[in-house]
Amino acid sequence: MSEDKSTSTHFGYKTVEQEKKADLVADVFHSVAAKYDIMNDVMSFGVHRLWKRLTIETAGARPGMKVLDLAGGTGDLTAKFSQLVGDKGEVVLADINDSMLKVGRAKLRDRGIVSNVKYVQANAEALPFPDNHFDIITIAFGLRNVTDKDAALRSMRRVLKPGGKLLVLEFSKPQHEIMRKVYDTYSFKIIPKMGQLITQDADSYEYLAESIRVHPDQETLKQMMIDAGLEQVEYTNMTDGVVALHKGYKF
C-alpha cells in the first residue's frame, strides 16, 4: 500500500505523521541550542560565516527597513541586520524553538543589541505578521526543518512588501561526484561524532545530516518558490552546491 502523503512527512530518513514532526524537530534544537554556535563553527570549519556574509550582502538592507530573520536561531544574521537598518529600522528574530530564541536573545543583549530587535516565537507555515510588512525575509538553515515547506513559502510571500525580497540559505546538493562522496562520508561518519563530543548528542546531528539529504535540490526549491508566487527566482551555489542561496521577489 502506498504511503498517505497527506498525513506523513520526512523526519530525516524516517517517515512520521505530519503533526508530530514539529515536536520532534523541537526536541533536536532544545538539545543542541546551548552549543549550536560552537558546532556550526566546528562542522563547517568556520565557512558558515562566509555563507551568511554573502546572504547579508545579497539582502541589501538599508536604514529604515523592516527585516524578518526567520528560523534565526542564535541571531547571527539579526546582529548584522540590526546595524544595517539602524534605529529607524526593525529586525524581527523569529524561531519556532524557544530554546534557540533564548540563546539568541542572550547573545545579542550581551553584545548591546537591544534597540531595534524584536523576538517572536513563530511557525513559518503561519507567520503572525500583517500582510505586506517586511522589506526583506531571510531563512538560513531552517527551511529543511519545516513540515509544510510550500505553506511556509506562501506565508513568507504574504508578509513581504511589494518589491520585497526573500532569501533562503540552505544546504543543498553538491554538483560534482567527488564532492558528493566526500560530503556524504563527512556528514554521516564525522559530524555525529562531533555532536557526541561537543553536545553529548550524536542522534540530533544524524537527523540534521539526513534532513539535508531529503531537502529539495536547487532546481526543485527554485520551482517551489515560483509556485508560491515569488518572481525572478534564482540561486547561487556555494562550496560546490553544499549550500545554495535562493533569492526571489514579491511584485
XYZ file of C-alpha atoms in Angstrom:
251
model
C 0.000 0.000 0.000
C 1.365 3.440 -0.876
C 2.155 5.971 1.831
C -0.579 8.506 2.562
C 1.288 11.663 1.640
C -1.404 13.843 3.140
C -0.620 12.678 6.678
C 3.075 11.724 6.603
C 6.343 13.560 6.089
C 10.093 13.125 6.443
C 11.964 13.396 9.715
C 15.414 12.751 8.363
C 15.162 9.326 6.744
C 12.210 8.311 8.898
C 8.579 8.757 7.877
C 6.448 10.312 10.606
C 2.984 11.757 10.980
C 2.934 15.420 9.950
C 1.581 16.671 13.255
C 4.474 15.016 15.124
C 7.360 16.463 13.096
C 7.387 19.899 14.717
C 7.740 18.350 18.174
C 10.497 16.025 17.001
C 12.413 18.909 15.425
C 11.874 20.953 18.584
C 13.479 18.205 20.647
C 16.545 18.314 18.384
C 17.047 22.039 18.816
C 16.261 22.050 22.542
C 19.086 19.550 22.830
C 21.680 21.435 20.770
C 20.786 25.094 21.434
C 23.447 25.796 24.045
C 26.287 24.519 21.840
C 24.736 25.442 18.476
C 27.207 28.208 17.589
C 30.226 26.120 18.561
C 29.015 23.203 16.444
C 28.412 25.461 13.440
C 31.993 26.678 13.568
C 33.418 23.195 14.064
C 31.260 21.422 11.459
C 31.824 23.991 8.718
C 35.386 24.947 9.680
C 34.025 28.473 10.026
C 32.831 28.616 6.401
C 29.212 29.182 7.538
C 30.279 32.748 8.304
C 31.150 33.293 4.639
C 27.824 31.806 3.525
C 25.987 34.157 5.867
C 28.085 37.127 4.754
C 27.011 36.574 1.150
C 23.408 36.386 2.343
C 23.750 39.727 4.109
C 25.353 41.311 1.048
C 22.646 39.935 -1.253
C 19.881 41.173 1.060
C 20.895 44.797 0.543
C 19.385 46.007 3.826
C 19.298 49.786 4.220
C 18.468 52.189 7.049
C 14.774 52.182 7.974
C 13.938 48.773 6.523
C 11.952 46.038 8.263
C 13.698 42.647 8.212
C 12.471 39.227 9.316
C 15.218 36.766 10.265
C 13.103 33.617 10.232
C 14.407 30.483 11.953
C 17.011 32.972 13.083
C 18.218 30.812 15.948
C 21.124 32.385 17.777
C 20.943 35.624 15.830
C 23.998 35.778 13.546
C 22.064 37.461 10.728
C 19.963 39.553 13.099
C 23.078 41.112 14.624
C 24.291 42.356 11.250
C 20.850 43.438 10.049
C 20.395 45.432 13.263
C 23.446 47.515 12.358
C 22.361 47.980 8.746
C 18.751 49.095 9.317
C 19.629 51.463 12.168
C 17.411 52.992 14.817
C 14.610 53.752 12.367
C 14.543 50.175 11.108
C 13.388 46.960 12.731
C 14.622 43.383 12.803
C 12.432 40.528 13.998
C 14.287 37.419 15.112
C 11.706 34.656 14.811
C 12.111 30.975 15.594
C 9.691 28.178 16.396
C 12.018 26.938 19.147
C 12.033 28.850 22.420
C 15.407 27.411 23.472
C 17.050 28.844 20.372
C 15.308 32.184 20.884
C 16.554 32.388 24.461
C 20.131 31.725 23.371
C 19.819 34.293 20.577
C 18.308 36.948 22.844
C 21.003 36.467 25.483
C 23.796 36.605 22.912
C 22.542 39.771 21.239
C 21.845 41.560 24.526
C 25.361 40.692 25.704
C 26.583 42.493 22.583
C 24.436 45.536 23.353
C 21.978 44.916 20.503
C 18.625 45.841 22.032
C 17.040 48.913 20.488
C 15.699 47.716 17.127
C 15.334 43.935 17.558
C 12.182 42.057 18.500
C 11.897 38.352 19.362
C 8.917 36.288 18.238
C 8.246 32.572 18.610
C 6.585 31.714 15.317
C 5.789 28.855 12.974
C 6.970 29.611 9.429
C 3.856 27.977 7.993
C 1.554 30.574 9.585
C 3.515 33.722 10.322
C 1.838 36.047 12.877
C 2.565 39.247 10.962
C 0.439 41.545 8.787
C 0.372 41.306 5.006
C 2.955 43.390 3.131
C 5.036 44.100 6.243
C 8.715 43.244 5.633
C 11.214 44.560 3.102
C 13.467 41.507 3.491
C 12.971 37.987 4.823
C 15.832 35.581 5.373
C 15.604 31.956 6.448
C 19.031 30.414 6.972
C 19.348 26.659 7.502
C 15.743 26.465 8.675
C 13.505 25.629 5.733
C 14.506 21.964 5.653
C 13.113 21.542 9.177
C 9.683 22.936 8.239
C 6.941 20.341 7.826
C 4.978 22.059 5.024
C 7.553 23.989 3.041
C 5.046 25.131 0.411
C 2.817 26.666 3.083
C 5.841 28.348 4.652
C 6.934 29.881 1.355
C 3.414 31.205 0.740
C 3.319 32.625 4.265
C 6.658 34.364 3.724
C 5.460 35.857 0.458
C 2.298 37.121 2.143
C 4.175 39.154 4.743
C 6.656 40.600 2.239
C 6.013 44.100 0.953
C 5.575 44.513 -2.804
C 9.131 44.721 -4.086
C 10.330 42.782 -1.052
C 12.972 40.070 -1.205
C 13.095 36.538 0.211
C 16.453 34.834 0.713
C 16.641 31.119 1.519
C 20.091 29.958 2.621
C 20.085 26.191 2.908
C 22.156 23.075 2.492
C 21.646 21.670 -0.980
C 23.143 19.169 -3.422
C 26.874 19.178 -4.342
C 27.398 19.453 -8.084
C 30.295 17.045 -8.564
C 30.521 13.350 -7.729
C 33.794 13.596 -5.818
C 32.378 16.325 -3.593
C 29.193 14.311 -3.031
C 31.189 11.300 -1.850
C 33.417 13.349 0.446
C 30.395 15.225 1.796
C 28.445 12.010 2.478
C 31.353 10.496 4.381
C 31.863 13.662 6.397
C 28.143 14.101 7.131
C 27.391 10.583 8.300
C 30.710 9.447 9.780
C 32.303 12.570 11.256
C 29.549 15.068 12.168
C 27.622 12.732 14.534
C 30.888 12.020 16.350
C 31.482 15.772 16.677
C 27.951 16.118 18.004
C 28.573 13.437 20.595
C 31.856 15.007 21.669
C 30.627 18.612 21.903
C 26.919 18.307 22.754
C 26.706 14.695 24.003
C 24.058 14.204 21.326
C 25.015 12.228 18.227
C 21.393 11.429 17.290
C 20.425 15.052 16.667
C 23.308 15.503 14.276
C 22.456 12.281 12.483
C 18.979 13.758 11.958
C 20.440 17.037 10.685
C 22.605 15.177 8.168
C 19.616 13.128 6.999
C 17.382 16.214 6.779
C 19.809 17.746 4.295
C 19.588 14.706 2.022
C 15.784 14.756 1.838
C 15.592 18.538 1.345
C 14.671 19.664 -2.190
C 17.612 20.244 -4.510
C 18.381 23.609 -6.099
C 16.037 23.400 -9.070
C 13.200 21.860 -7.063
C 13.344 24.599 -4.442
C 13.502 27.241 -7.169
C 10.273 25.876 -8.652
C 8.640 25.711 -5.204
C 9.379 29.406 -4.709
C 7.897 30.211 -8.118
C 4.814 28.119 -7.319
C 4.448 30.116 -4.072
C 4.134 33.294 -6.146
C 7.684 34.638 -5.958
C 9.263 36.086 -9.075
C 12.725 36.466 -10.577
C 13.802 33.432 -8.575
C 17.432 32.412 -8.899
C 20.084 30.725 -6.811
C 23.809 30.828 -6.195
C 25.738 27.684 -5.321
C 28.419 27.927 -2.671
C 31.071 25.333 -1.856
C 30.106 23.357 -4.974
C 26.431 23.372 -4.020
C 26.866 22.068 -0.488
C 24.944 25.255 0.274
C 22.760 27.327 -2.057
C 21.324 30.809 -1.639
C 17.925 31.185 -3.313
C 16.539 34.655 -3.975
C 13.030 35.667 -5.009
C 10.897 38.827 -5.063
C 7.275 39.724 -4.438
C 5.817 42.063 -7.035
